[in-house]
mmCIF file of C-alpha atoms in Angstrom:
data_model
loop_
_atom_site.group_PDB
_atom_site.id
_atom_site.type_symbol
_atom_site.label_atom_id
_atom_site.label_comp_id
_atom_site.label_asym_id
_atom_site.label_seq_id
_atom_site.Cartn_x
_atom_site.Cartn_y
_atom_site.Cartn_z
ATOM 1 C CA MET A 1108 6.718 16.679 22.954
ATOM 2 C CA PRO A 1109 9.506 18.990 21.874
ATOM 3 C CA ASN A 1110 13.083 17.867 22.034
ATOM 4 C CA ASP A 1111 14.985 18.838 25.162
ATOM 5 C CA THR A 1112 17.815 20.959 23.837
ATOM 6 C CA THR A 1113 19.119 22.192 27.193
ATOM 7 C CA THR A 1114 21.883 19.565 27.116
ATOM 8 C CA PRO A 1115 23.543 19.549 23.670
ATOM 9 C CA LEU A 1116 24.703 16.223 22.296
ATOM 10 C CA THR A 1117 28.431 15.547 22.269
ATOM 11 C CA PRO A 1118 30.006 14.818 18.858
ATOM 12 C CA LEU A 1119 30.318 11.138 19.827
ATOM 13 C CA ARG A 1120 26.632 10.859 20.753
ATOM 14 C CA LYS A 1121 25.675 12.592 17.516
ATOM 15 C CA ALA A 1122 27.714 10.062 15.545
ATOM 16 C CA ILE A 1123 26.170 7.118 17.426
ATOM 17 C CA ALA A 1124 22.667 8.515 16.945
ATOM 18 C CA GLY A 1125 23.296 9.040 13.232
ATOM 19 C CA VAL A 1126 24.443 5.436 12.724
ATOM 20 C CA GLN A 1127 21.443 4.308 14.772
ATOM 21 C CA TYR A 1128 19.005 6.129 12.471
ATOM 22 C CA LEU A 1129 20.643 4.575 9.416
ATOM 23 C CA PHE A 1130 20.326 1.178 11.088
ATOM 24 C CA VAL A 1131 16.572 1.735 11.492
ATOM 25 C CA ALA A 1132 16.195 2.583 7.787
ATOM 26 C CA PHE A 1133 18.741 0.061 6.502
ATOM 27 C CA GLY A 1134 16.463 -2.966 6.034
ATOM 28 C CA ALA A 1135 13.794 -1.138 4.052
ATOM 29 C CA THR A 1136 16.337 0.860 2.052
ATOM 30 C CA VAL A 1137 18.153 -2.205 0.724
ATOM 31 C CA LEU A 1138 14.997 -4.321 0.331
ATOM 32 C CA VAL A 1139 13.594 -2.173 -2.486
ATOM 33 C CA PRO A 1140 16.599 -2.498 -4.840
ATOM 34 C CA LEU A 1141 16.871 -6.226 -4.123
ATOM 35 C CA LEU A 1142 13.249 -6.677 -5.222
ATOM 36 C CA VAL A 1143 13.553 -4.701 -8.466
ATOM 37 C CA GLY A 1144 16.971 -6.009 -9.520
ATOM 38 C CA LEU A 1145 19.188 -3.084 -8.528
ATOM 39 C CA ASP A 1146 22.461 -2.868 -6.636
ATOM 40 C CA PRO A 1147 21.603 -2.173 -2.955
ATOM 41 C CA SER A 1148 24.769 -0.088 -2.708
ATOM 42 C CA THR A 1149 23.314 2.290 -5.292
ATOM 43 C CA ALA A 1150 20.210 2.683 -3.117
ATOM 44 C CA LEU A 1151 22.353 3.462 -0.061
ATOM 45 C CA PHE A 1152 24.401 5.963 -2.080
ATOM 46 C CA SER A 1153 21.341 7.736 -3.517
ATOM 47 C CA ALA A 1154 19.635 7.753 -0.103
ATOM 48 C CA GLY A 1155 22.685 9.353 1.503
ATOM 49 C CA ILE A 1156 23.314 11.970 -1.179
ATOM 50 C CA GLY A 1157 19.548 12.538 -1.530
ATOM 51 C CA THR A 1158 19.252 13.260 2.186
ATOM 52 C CA LEU A 1159 22.130 15.759 1.987
ATOM 53 C CA LEU A 1160 20.459 17.471 -0.998
ATOM 54 C CA PHE A 1161 17.202 17.622 0.983
ATOM 55 C CA HIS A 1162 18.985 19.314 3.885
ATOM 56 C CA LEU A 1163 20.589 21.760 1.466
ATOM 57 C CA VAL A 1164 17.214 22.811 0.036
ATOM 58 C CA THR A 1165 15.579 23.013 3.472
ATOM 59 C CA GLN A 1166 18.427 25.148 4.844
ATOM 60 C CA GLY A 1167 19.530 22.361 7.202
ATOM 61 C CA LYS A 1168 16.534 22.897 9.478
ATOM 62 C CA VAL A 1169 14.420 19.730 9.074
ATOM 63 C CA PRO A 1170 15.464 16.459 10.817
ATOM 64 C CA ILE A 1171 14.557 13.985 8.064
ATOM 65 C CA PHE A 1172 16.246 11.000 6.408
ATOM 66 C CA LEU A 1173 15.257 9.912 2.895
ATOM 67 C CA GLY A 1174 15.286 6.307 1.715
ATOM 68 C CA SER A 1175 13.990 4.149 -1.141
ATOM 69 C CA SER A 1176 10.201 3.835 -1.047
ATOM 70 C CA PHE A 1177 8.067 0.685 -1.326
ATOM 71 C CA ALA A 1178 5.513 2.661 -3.325
ATOM 72 C CA PHE A 1179 7.731 2.419 -6.399
ATOM 73 C CA ILE A 1180 8.397 -1.337 -6.439
ATOM 74 C CA ALA A 1181 5.415 -2.347 -8.579
ATOM 75 C CA PRO A 1182 5.697 0.641 -10.979
ATOM 76 C CA ILE A 1183 9.437 0.047 -11.541
ATOM 77 C CA ILE A 1184 8.816 -3.657 -12.235
ATOM 78 C CA LYS A 1185 6.045 -2.811 -14.722
ATOM 79 C CA ALA A 1186 8.025 0.004 -16.336
ATOM 80 C CA THR A 1187 10.995 -2.349 -16.692
ATOM 81 C CA GLU A 1188 8.813 -4.712 -18.708
ATOM 82 C CA LEU A 1189 7.791 -1.838 -20.983
ATOM 83 C CA TYR A 1190 10.975 0.232 -21.293
ATOM 84 C CA GLY A 1191 13.814 -1.855 -19.841
ATOM 85 C CA LEU A 1192 15.503 -1.189 -16.490
ATOM 86 C CA PRO A 1193 17.473 1.912 -17.618
ATOM 87 C CA GLY A 1194 14.302 3.375 -19.118
ATOM 88 C CA ALA A 1195 12.252 2.613 -15.999
ATOM 89 C CA LEU A 1196 14.782 4.301 -13.717
ATOM 90 C CA PHE A 1197 15.096 7.270 -16.047
ATOM 91 C CA GLY A 1198 11.301 7.488 -15.947
ATOM 92 C CA CYS A 1199 11.538 8.180 -12.229
ATOM 93 C CA ILE A 1200 12.326 11.745 -13.297
ATOM 94 C CA GLY A 1201 8.537 11.922 -13.502
ATOM 95 C CA VAL A 1202 8.388 11.391 -9.749
ATOM 96 C CA SER A 1203 10.644 14.383 -9.144
ATOM 97 C CA LEU A 1204 8.524 16.469 -11.532
ATOM 98 C CA MET A 1205 5.446 15.655 -9.445
ATOM 99 C CA TYR A 1206 7.254 16.742 -6.277
ATOM 100 C CA PHE A 1207 8.318 19.999 -7.938
ATOM 101 C CA LEU A 1208 4.755 20.606 -9.151
ATOM 102 C CA MET A 1209 3.328 20.001 -5.680
ATOM 103 C CA SER A 1210 5.953 22.332 -4.235
ATOM 104 C CA LEU A 1211 4.859 25.071 -6.634
ATOM 105 C CA LEU A 1212 1.149 24.485 -5.931
ATOM 106 C CA ILE A 1213 1.686 24.573 -2.155
ATOM 107 C CA ARG A 1214 3.669 27.778 -2.392
ATOM 108 C CA THR A 1215 1.010 29.361 -4.642
ATOM 109 C CA PHE A 1216 -2.281 28.078 -3.206
ATOM 110 C CA GLY A 1217 -1.399 26.659 0.215
ATOM 111 C CA ILE A 1218 -1.795 23.192 1.722
ATOM 112 C CA ARG A 1219 -5.621 23.207 1.515
ATOM 113 C CA PHE A 1220 -5.438 22.937 -2.256
ATOM 114 C CA ILE A 1221 -3.495 19.674 -1.937
ATOM 115 C CA ALA A 1222 -5.979 18.378 0.641
ATOM 116 C CA ARG A 1223 -8.798 19.054 -1.823
ATOM 117 C CA LEU A 1224 -6.959 17.304 -4.630
ATOM 118 C CA PHE A 1225 -5.926 14.249 -2.575
ATOM 119 C CA PRO A 1226 -8.469 13.602 0.214
ATOM 120 C CA PRO A 1227 -8.514 10.296 2.168
ATOM 121 C CA VAL A 1228 -11.048 8.755 -0.235
ATOM 122 C CA VAL A 1229 -8.371 9.053 -2.937
ATOM 123 C CA ILE A 1230 -5.262 8.260 -0.930
ATOM 124 C CA GLY A 1231 -6.699 5.307 1.020
ATOM 125 C CA PRO A 1232 -7.366 2.988 -1.923
ATOM 126 C CA ILE A 1233 -4.126 4.035 -3.652
ATOM 127 C CA ILE A 1234 -2.102 3.002 -0.593
ATOM 128 C CA MET A 1235 -4.059 -0.268 -0.477
ATOM 129 C CA LEU A 1236 -3.153 -0.921 -4.118
ATOM 130 C CA ILE A 1237 0.552 -0.451 -3.416
ATOM 131 C CA GLY A 1238 0.404 -3.453 -1.087
ATOM 132 C CA LEU A 1239 -2.174 -5.587 -2.892
ATOM 133 C CA SER A 1240 -0.585 -5.247 -6.318
ATOM 134 C CA LEU A 1241 2.572 -6.941 -5.023
ATOM 135 C CA SER A 1242 0.927 -9.763 -3.078
ATOM 136 C CA SER A 1243 1.356 -12.344 -5.856
ATOM 137 C CA ALA A 1244 5.061 -11.495 -6.192
ATOM 138 C CA ALA A 1245 5.505 -12.014 -2.437
ATOM 139 C CA VAL A 1246 3.878 -15.465 -2.602
ATOM 140 C CA LYS A 1247 5.976 -16.535 -5.611
ATOM 141 C CA MET A 1248 9.195 -15.557 -3.883
ATOM 142 C CA ALA A 1249 8.207 -17.176 -0.579
ATOM 143 C CA GLU A 1250 7.191 -20.491 -2.140
ATOM 144 C CA THR A 1251 10.733 -21.108 -3.423
ATOM 145 C CA ASN A 1252 11.593 -22.111 0.153
ATOM 146 C CA TRP A 1253 8.694 -21.947 2.599
ATOM 147 C CA ILE A 1254 10.938 -22.791 5.573
ATOM 148 C CA LEU A 1255 13.131 -19.714 5.120
ATOM 149 C CA ALA A 1256 10.084 -17.596 4.311
ATOM 150 C CA ALA A 1257 8.365 -18.756 7.502
ATOM 151 C CA VAL A 1258 11.454 -18.080 9.629
ATOM 152 C CA SER A 1259 11.837 -14.500 8.373
ATOM 153 C CA LEU A 1260 8.083 -13.848 8.515
ATOM 154 C CA CYS A 1261 7.657 -15.208 12.050
ATOM 155 C CA THR A 1262 10.682 -13.242 13.253
ATOM 156 C CA ALA A 1263 9.249 -10.009 11.882
ATOM 157 C CA ILE A 1264 5.829 -10.765 13.414
ATOM 158 C CA VAL A 1265 7.263 -11.533 16.867
ATOM 159 C CA ILE A 1266 9.370 -8.355 16.828
ATOM 160 C CA THR A 1267 6.373 -6.294 15.719
ATOM 161 C CA LEU A 1268 4.074 -7.684 18.417
ATOM 162 C CA TYR A 1269 6.275 -8.343 21.433
ATOM 163 C CA THR A 1270 9.222 -5.939 21.468
ATOM 164 C CA ARG A 1271 9.615 -2.333 22.496
ATOM 165 C CA GLY A 1272 11.813 0.651 21.774
ATOM 166 C CA LEU A 1273 14.113 0.797 18.773
ATOM 167 C CA VAL A 1274 14.001 -2.976 18.242
ATOM 168 C CA LYS A 1275 10.300 -2.683 17.421
ATOM 169 C CA LEU A 1276 11.178 -0.317 14.569
ATOM 170 C CA ILE A 1277 13.422 -2.771 12.698
ATOM 171 C CA PRO A 1278 11.332 -5.927 12.124
ATOM 172 C CA ILE A 1279 12.340 -6.000 8.436
ATOM 173 C CA PHE A 1280 16.052 -5.851 9.183
ATOM 174 C CA LEU A 1281 15.965 -8.460 11.952
ATOM 175 C CA GLY A 1282 13.656 -10.715 9.949
ATOM 176 C CA ILE A 1283 16.201 -10.744 7.131
ATOM 177 C CA VAL A 1284 19.086 -11.326 9.565
ATOM 178 C CA VAL A 1285 17.434 -14.312 11.283
ATOM 179 C CA GLY A 1286 16.337 -15.742 7.933
ATOM 180 C CA TYR A 1287 19.874 -15.421 6.595
ATOM 181 C CA LEU A 1288 21.317 -17.178 9.658
ATOM 182 C CA ALA A 1289 18.819 -20.006 9.167
ATOM 183 C CA ASP A 1290 19.891 -20.235 5.530
ATOM 184 C CA LEU A 1291 23.545 -20.482 6.588
ATOM 185 C CA ILE A 1292 22.817 -23.213 9.135
ATOM 186 C CA PHE A 1293 20.334 -25.429 7.288
ATOM 187 C CA PHE A 1294 20.844 -24.679 3.597
ATOM 188 C CA ALA A 1295 23.683 -23.900 1.197
ATOM 189 C CA VAL A 1296 24.684 -20.259 0.796
ATOM 190 C CA ASP A 1297 27.268 -19.413 -1.841
ATOM 191 C CA LEU A 1298 29.716 -17.169 0.028
ATOM 192 C CA GLN A 1299 32.294 -17.113 -2.752
ATOM 193 C CA PRO A 1300 31.012 -13.837 -4.315
ATOM 194 C CA ILE A 1301 31.446 -12.182 -0.910
ATOM 195 C CA LYS A 1302 35.026 -13.436 -0.628
ATOM 196 C CA ASP A 1303 35.795 -12.310 -4.182
ATOM 197 C CA ALA A 1304 34.284 -8.826 -3.770
ATOM 198 C CA ASP A 1305 36.616 -5.894 -3.203
ATOM 199 C CA TRP A 1306 36.473 -4.054 0.084
ATOM 200 C CA LEU A 1307 36.208 -0.739 -1.720
ATOM 201 C CA SER A 1308 34.193 -0.352 -4.912
ATOM 202 C CA LEU A 1309 31.757 2.092 -6.486
ATOM 203 C CA PRO A 1310 28.042 1.257 -6.618
ATOM 204 C CA GLN A 1311 26.686 0.001 -9.948
ATOM 205 C CA PHE A 1312 25.330 3.196 -11.465
ATOM 206 C CA ILE A 1313 22.851 2.850 -14.335
ATOM 207 C CA LEU A 1314 23.131 6.000 -16.430
ATOM 208 C CA PRO A 1315 20.379 7.069 -18.865
ATOM 209 C CA GLU A 1316 20.873 5.631 -22.341
ATOM 210 C CA SER A 1317 18.579 8.079 -24.130
ATOM 211 C CA PHE A 1318 15.867 10.599 -23.356
ATOM 212 C CA SER A 1319 12.241 9.436 -23.597
ATOM 213 C CA TRP A 1320 9.012 10.989 -22.341
ATOM 214 C CA ARG A 1321 7.136 7.680 -22.220
ATOM 215 C CA PRO A 1322 8.583 6.247 -18.990
ATOM 216 C CA ILE A 1323 8.511 9.714 -17.414
ATOM 217 C CA LEU A 1324 4.775 10.106 -18.098
ATOM 218 C CA PHE A 1325 4.229 6.543 -16.895
ATOM 219 C CA MET A 1326 5.782 7.272 -13.479
ATOM 220 C CA ILE A 1327 4.231 10.701 -12.788
ATOM 221 C CA PRO A 1328 0.886 9.465 -11.340
ATOM 222 C CA VAL A 1329 2.693 6.938 -9.137
ATOM 223 C CA ALA A 1330 4.117 9.784 -7.047
ATOM 224 C CA ILE A 1331 0.717 10.788 -5.641
ATOM 225 C CA ALA A 1332 0.836 8.449 -2.621
ATOM 226 C CA PRO A 1333 4.465 9.280 -1.640
ATOM 227 C CA VAL A 1334 3.653 13.004 -1.931
ATOM 228 C CA ILE A 1335 0.873 12.620 0.627
ATOM 229 C CA GLU A 1336 3.108 10.434 2.809
ATOM 230 C CA HIS A 1337 5.714 13.203 2.697
ATOM 231 C CA ILE A 1338 3.211 15.772 3.962
ATOM 232 C CA GLY A 1339 2.106 13.478 6.795
ATOM 233 C CA ASP A 1340 5.688 12.752 7.853
ATOM 234 C CA VAL A 1341 6.571 16.446 7.973
ATOM 235 C CA TYR A 1342 3.628 17.100 10.309
ATOM 236 C CA VAL A 1343 4.724 14.210 12.544
ATOM 237 C CA VAL A 1344 8.275 15.621 12.637
ATOM 238 C CA ASN A 1345 6.728 18.958 13.634
ATOM 239 C CA ASN A 1346 5.126 17.351 16.680
ATOM 240 C CA VAL A 1347 8.229 15.417 17.718
ATOM 241 C CA ALA A 1348 10.629 18.351 17.343
ATOM 242 C CA GLY A 1349 8.209 20.929 18.726
ATOM 243 C CA LYS A 1350 8.745 23.195 15.709
ATOM 244 C CA ASN A 1351 6.683 24.242 12.702
ATOM 245 C CA PHE A 1352 8.628 23.132 9.634
ATOM 246 C CA VAL A 1353 5.521 23.634 7.491
ATOM 247 C CA LYS A 1354 6.121 27.382 7.910
ATOM 248 C CA ASP A 1355 9.904 27.459 8.342
ATOM 249 C CA PRO A 1356 11.530 26.546 6.031
ATOM 250 C CA GLY A 1357 8.142 25.761 4.468
ATOM 251 C CA LEU A 1358 6.391 22.668 3.150
ATOM 252 C CA HIS A 1359 7.158 23.787 -0.396
ATOM 253 C CA ARG A 1360 10.877 23.562 0.423
ATOM 254 C CA THR A 1361 10.634 20.076 1.953
ATOM 255 C CA MET A 1362 8.684 18.935 -1.113
ATOM 256 C CA ALA A 1363 11.263 20.469 -3.463
ATOM 257 C CA GLY A 1364 14.084 18.876 -1.459
ATOM 258 C CA ASP A 1365 12.482 15.452 -1.809
ATOM 259 C CA GLY A 1366 12.013 16.112 -5.524
ATOM 260 C CA LEU A 1367 15.670 17.012 -6.006
ATOM 261 C CA ALA A 1368 16.706 13.818 -4.183
ATOM 262 C CA CYS A 1369 14.444 11.759 -6.473
ATOM 263 C CA LEU A 1370 15.909 13.486 -9.525
ATOM 264 C CA PHE A 1371 19.446 12.614 -8.437
ATOM 265 C CA ALA A 1372 18.482 8.991 -7.769
ATOM 266 C CA SER A 1373 16.845 8.603 -11.184
ATOM 267 C CA LEU A 1374 19.910 9.936 -12.977
ATOM 268 C CA ILE A 1375 22.303 7.438 -11.357
ATOM 269 C CA GLY A 1376 20.016 4.401 -11.440
ATOM 270 C CA GLY A 1377 18.776 4.366 -7.864
ATOM 271 C CA PRO A 1378 15.171 3.884 -6.701
ATOM 272 C CA PRO A 1379 13.220 7.062 -5.859
ATOM 273 C CA VAL A 1380 13.553 8.205 -2.259
ATOM 274 C CA THR A 1381 11.080 9.674 0.185
ATOM 275 C CA THR A 1382 10.685 10.432 3.889
ATOM 276 C CA TYR A 1383 10.900 7.412 6.185
ATOM 277 C CA SER A 1384 8.179 6.779 8.761
ATOM 278 C CA GLU A 1385 10.444 4.277 10.544
ATOM 279 C CA VAL A 1386 13.081 6.931 11.166
ATOM 280 C CA THR A 1387 10.396 9.368 12.293
ATOM 281 C CA GLY A 1388 9.212 6.738 14.768
ATOM 282 C CA ALA A 1389 12.762 6.283 16.059
ATOM 283 C CA MET A 1390 13.024 10.042 16.482
ATOM 284 C CA SER A 1391 9.874 10.089 18.620
ATOM 285 C CA LEU A 1392 11.484 7.494 20.915
ATOM 286 C CA THR A 1393 14.962 8.992 21.237
ATOM 287 C CA LYS A 1394 13.838 12.647 21.098
ATOM 288 C CA ILE A 1395 17.027 13.351 19.126
ATOM 289 C CA THR A 1396 15.940 15.871 16.510
ATOM 290 C CA GLU A 1397 19.139 17.723 15.636
ATOM 291 C CA PRO A 1398 19.321 17.859 11.802
ATOM 292 C CA VAL A 1399 23.088 17.280 11.862
ATOM 293 C CA VAL A 1400 22.449 13.763 13.228
ATOM 294 C CA PHE A 1401 20.492 12.903 10.087
ATOM 295 C CA ARG A 1402 23.278 14.261 7.919
ATOM 296 C CA ILE A 1403 25.645 11.934 9.790
ATOM 297 C CA ALA A 1404 23.285 9.057 8.947
ATOM 298 C CA ALA A 1405 23.380 10.131 5.295
ATOM 299 C CA VAL A 1406 27.187 10.243 5.168
ATOM 300 C CA THR A 1407 27.350 6.834 6.895
ATOM 301 C CA GLY A 1408 25.023 5.432 4.218
ATOM 302 C CA VAL A 1409 27.308 6.745 1.475
ATOM 303 C CA LEU A 1410 30.337 5.155 3.168
ATOM 304 C CA PHE A 1411 28.537 1.802 3.436
ATOM 305 C CA SER A 1412 27.684 1.991 -0.275
ATOM 306 C CA LEU A 1413 31.408 2.072 -1.099
ATOM 307 C CA VAL A 1414 32.132 -1.228 0.692
ATOM 308 C CA GLY A 1415 31.948 -3.887 -2.018
ATOM 309 C CA LYS A 1416 31.570 -6.791 0.383
ATOM 310 C CA VAL A 1417 28.420 -5.230 1.865
ATOM 311 C CA SER A 1418 26.786 -5.203 -1.561
ATOM 312 C CA ALA A 1419 27.869 -8.803 -2.223
ATOM 313 C CA LEU A 1420 26.507 -9.896 1.164
ATOM 314 C CA LEU A 1421 23.143 -8.283 0.485
ATOM 315 C CA ARG A 1422 22.946 -9.894 -2.954
ATOM 316 C CA SER A 1423 23.462 -13.334 -1.395
ATOM 317 C CA ILE A 1424 20.166 -13.136 0.521
ATOM 318 C CA ASP A 1425 17.807 -15.896 -0.649
ATOM 319 C CA GLN A 1426 14.661 -14.583 -2.367
ATOM 320 C CA ALA A 1427 12.493 -16.767 -0.094
ATOM 321 C CA ILE A 1428 13.704 -14.703 2.887
ATOM 322 C CA LEU A 1429 12.665 -11.532 1.107
ATOM 323 C CA GLY A 1430 9.367 -13.145 0.137
ATOM 324 C CA GLY A 1431 8.588 -13.961 3.761
ATOM 325 C CA ILE A 1432 9.187 -10.359 4.758
ATOM 326 C CA MET A 1433 7.062 -9.162 1.842
ATOM 327 C CA LEU A 1434 4.091 -11.270 2.976
ATOM 328 C CA LEU A 1435 3.902 -9.124 6.096
ATOM 329 C CA LEU A 1436 5.131 -5.874 4.639
ATOM 330 C CA PHE A 1437 2.766 -5.546 1.698
ATOM 331 C CA GLY A 1438 -0.197 -6.627 3.804
ATOM 332 C CA THR A 1439 0.778 -3.943 6.301
ATOM 333 C CA ILE A 1440 0.816 -1.336 3.537
ATOM 334 C CA ALA A 1441 -2.680 -2.379 2.438
ATOM 335 C CA GLY A 1442 -3.780 -2.206 6.083
ATOM 336 C CA ALA A 1443 -2.430 1.341 6.319
ATOM 337 C CA GLY A 1444 -4.683 2.307 3.421
ATOM 338 C CA ILE A 1445 -7.699 0.797 5.194
ATOM 339 C CA SER A 1446 -6.727 2.599 8.405
ATOM 340 C CA SER A 1447 -6.482 5.867 6.487
ATOM 341 C CA LEU A 1448 -10.073 5.445 5.329
ATOM 342 C CA LEU A 1449 -11.419 4.408 8.730
ATOM 343 C CA ASN A 1450 -9.751 7.319 10.527
ATOM 344 C CA SER A 1451 -10.793 9.907 7.951
ATOM 345 C CA LYS A 1452 -13.739 12.277 8.041
ATOM 346 C CA ILE A 1453 -15.638 10.499 5.273
ATOM 347 C CA ASN A 1454 -18.733 8.306 5.240
ATOM 348 C CA LEU A 1455 -17.746 4.900 3.866
ATOM 349 C CA ALA A 1456 -21.420 4.076 3.265
ATOM 350 C CA SER A 1457 -21.827 7.062 0.936
ATOM 351 C CA PRO A 1458 -22.562 6.028 -2.687
ATOM 352 C CA ARG A 1459 -20.074 8.617 -3.969
ATOM 353 C CA ASN A 1460 -17.261 7.343 -1.788
ATOM 354 C CA ILE A 1461 -18.092 3.708 -2.557
ATOM 355 C CA VAL A 1462 -17.862 4.486 -6.284
ATOM 356 C CA ILE A 1463 -14.455 6.164 -5.956
ATOM 357 C CA ILE A 1464 -12.984 3.424 -3.755
ATOM 358 C CA SER A 1465 -14.386 0.487 -5.720
ATOM 359 C CA VAL A 1466 -13.445 1.763 -9.190
ATOM 360 C CA THR A 1467 -9.946 2.674 -7.987
ATOM 361 C CA LEU A 1468 -9.379 -0.784 -6.489
ATOM 362 C CA THR A 1469 -10.869 -2.829 -9.335
ATOM 363 C CA THR A 1470 -8.949 -1.005 -12.069
ATOM 364 C CA GLY A 1471 -5.715 -1.350 -10.108
ATOM 365 C CA ILE A 1472 -6.059 -4.984 -9.032
ATOM 366 C CA GLY A 1473 -7.565 -5.966 -12.375
ATOM 367 C CA GLY A 1474 -4.589 -4.586 -14.278
ATOM 368 C CA ALA A 1475 -6.449 -1.991 -16.350
ATOM 369 C CA ALA A 1476 -4.274 -0.206 -18.911
ATOM 370 C CA LEU A 1477 -4.728 2.791 -21.176
ATOM 371 C CA SER A 1478 -2.700 3.188 -24.364
ATOM 372 C CA VAL A 1479 -2.861 6.172 -26.694
ATOM 373 C CA GLY A 1480 -0.299 6.065 -29.471
ATOM 374 C CA GLY A 1481 3.065 5.507 -27.822
ATOM 375 C CA PHE A 1482 1.797 6.555 -24.369
ATOM 376 C CA SER A 1483 0.756 3.885 -21.885
ATOM 377 C CA LEU A 1484 -0.707 4.226 -18.390
ATOM 378 C CA ALA A 1485 -1.460 1.200 -16.224
ATOM 379 C CA GLY A 1486 -1.571 -0.186 -12.701
ATOM 380 C CA ILE A 1487 -1.310 2.134 -9.718
ATOM 381 C CA GLY A 1488 -0.615 5.153 -11.927
ATOM 382 C CA LEU A 1489 -3.846 4.765 -13.910
ATOM 383 C CA SER A 1490 -5.859 4.038 -10.768
ATOM 384 C CA ALA A 1491 -4.459 7.158 -9.104
ATOM 385 C CA VAL A 1492 -5.522 9.312 -12.042
ATOM 386 C CA ILE A 1493 -8.987 7.730 -12.008
ATOM 387 C CA ALA A 1494 -9.364 8.331 -8.267
ATOM 388 C CA VAL A 1495 -8.380 12.001 -8.554
ATOM 389 C CA LEU A 1496 -10.722 12.591 -11.520
ATOM 390 C CA LEU A 1497 -13.683 10.876 -9.846
ATOM 391 C CA ASN A 1498 -13.134 12.902 -6.677
ATOM 392 C CA LEU A 1499 -13.090 16.166 -8.649
ATOM 393 C CA LEU A 1500 -15.981 15.342 -10.976
ATOM 394 C CA LEU A 1501 -18.479 13.647 -8.653
ATOM 395 C CA PRO A 1502 -20.396 16.237 -6.562
ATOM 396 C CA GLU A 1503 -19.775 15.997 -2.816
ATOM 397 C CA THR A 1504 -22.563 16.445 -0.249
ATOM 398 C CA LYS A 1505 -22.872 16.400 3.541
ATOM 399 C CA GLU A 1506 -23.859 12.720 3.303
ATOM 400 C CA ASP A 1507 -20.372 11.914 2.013
ATOM 401 C CA GLN A 1508 -18.831 12.952 5.324
ATOM 402 C CA ARG A 1509 -18.919 10.778 8.420
ATOM 403 C CA GLU A 1510 -22.250 10.989 10.159
ATOM 404 C CA ASP A 1511 -20.818 12.489 13.364
ATOM 405 C CA VAL A 1512 -18.865 15.104 11.387
ATOM 406 C CA ALA A 1513 -21.921 16.043 9.322
ATOM 407 C CA LYS A 1514 -23.954 16.526 12.497
ATOM 408 C CA GLN A 1515 -21.278 18.811 13.966
ATOM 409 C CA ASP A 1516 -21.310 20.932 10.809
ATOM 410 C CA GLN A 1517 -25.080 21.336 11.058
ATOM 411 C CA HIS A 1518 -24.919 22.829 14.578
#
């Protein structure tokens, strides 16, 4: 349903709506840096500036907010082991390069080329790996205090199952809040760092120490899943706003805007950013699709990032609380990959599709790695490359489509 624009929003309502959208994205945005050892204020800062850069590239036409993506948690952790945290974050330049490449390919060959390169049989297992590869980390964090983990997990589950409206869109945020309150009441929380923190302070930027191609090449394949998520989110925004942003300003521009935001984040030490499905869901409820509202959300995020006590408060969250949230979150991501396969036009009983899915999953979960000289490719990145190559090399027949689809094609 298109947005009703007959009654323009007042400046006050725009401001309230902008803060509301940031609130929806807040929990997920700060969770990523907390899990990979970054300053959450840096993530808020890069999300805000990244969103403004996106709107600049897309001529201010597309109502989208960018935030740190869960798809990059496992790759950043692995890259940190190999290249150190500054090297891993600098390697996220590879993510922006992938976005720029996809932008160029879409502009040159159209969206069908991307659909051929990344069909559901490729994307489904990659999304599953993003969740499954982090399951052990979630358990380790949760087992440090199962009571707090259970409180945050149960809160998120109840909100997901039994609430409606905007509350239903923030189970992560409320799960963390309730878990933190339980920690304050029943356990010891060191509040001294919050008291000592300045009200105003800059985020902890991590600037590149030196240029290296190794972490960049390591991160490039990881961007495949977020690229596809970006395309899907833009189509959803089309439906909600009642406009065709794929044509105007063009999908190549939205992809380039996301790439520029990722480039900025990597240069200041923030996690890569991408379109947020939670914010898109909030937009479908409120029907507020004015792009300026999302720019207000971005500016609000930047302002929050400059409040030192906010960063100190976020850093005081017990890892068991985060682990409880992760138990649900990463399972949900894996479930989204399964859903992508079930809802796609492919035959899951086809030998070709079984080969692609099984090899992708086993290499990813099994921790396969490829090293040639100083270059190393492992985890989700290697599995993504394998999935794409298998899809391109293995011949596809009518039997590889869903039976009902194949029958329709024959008539």
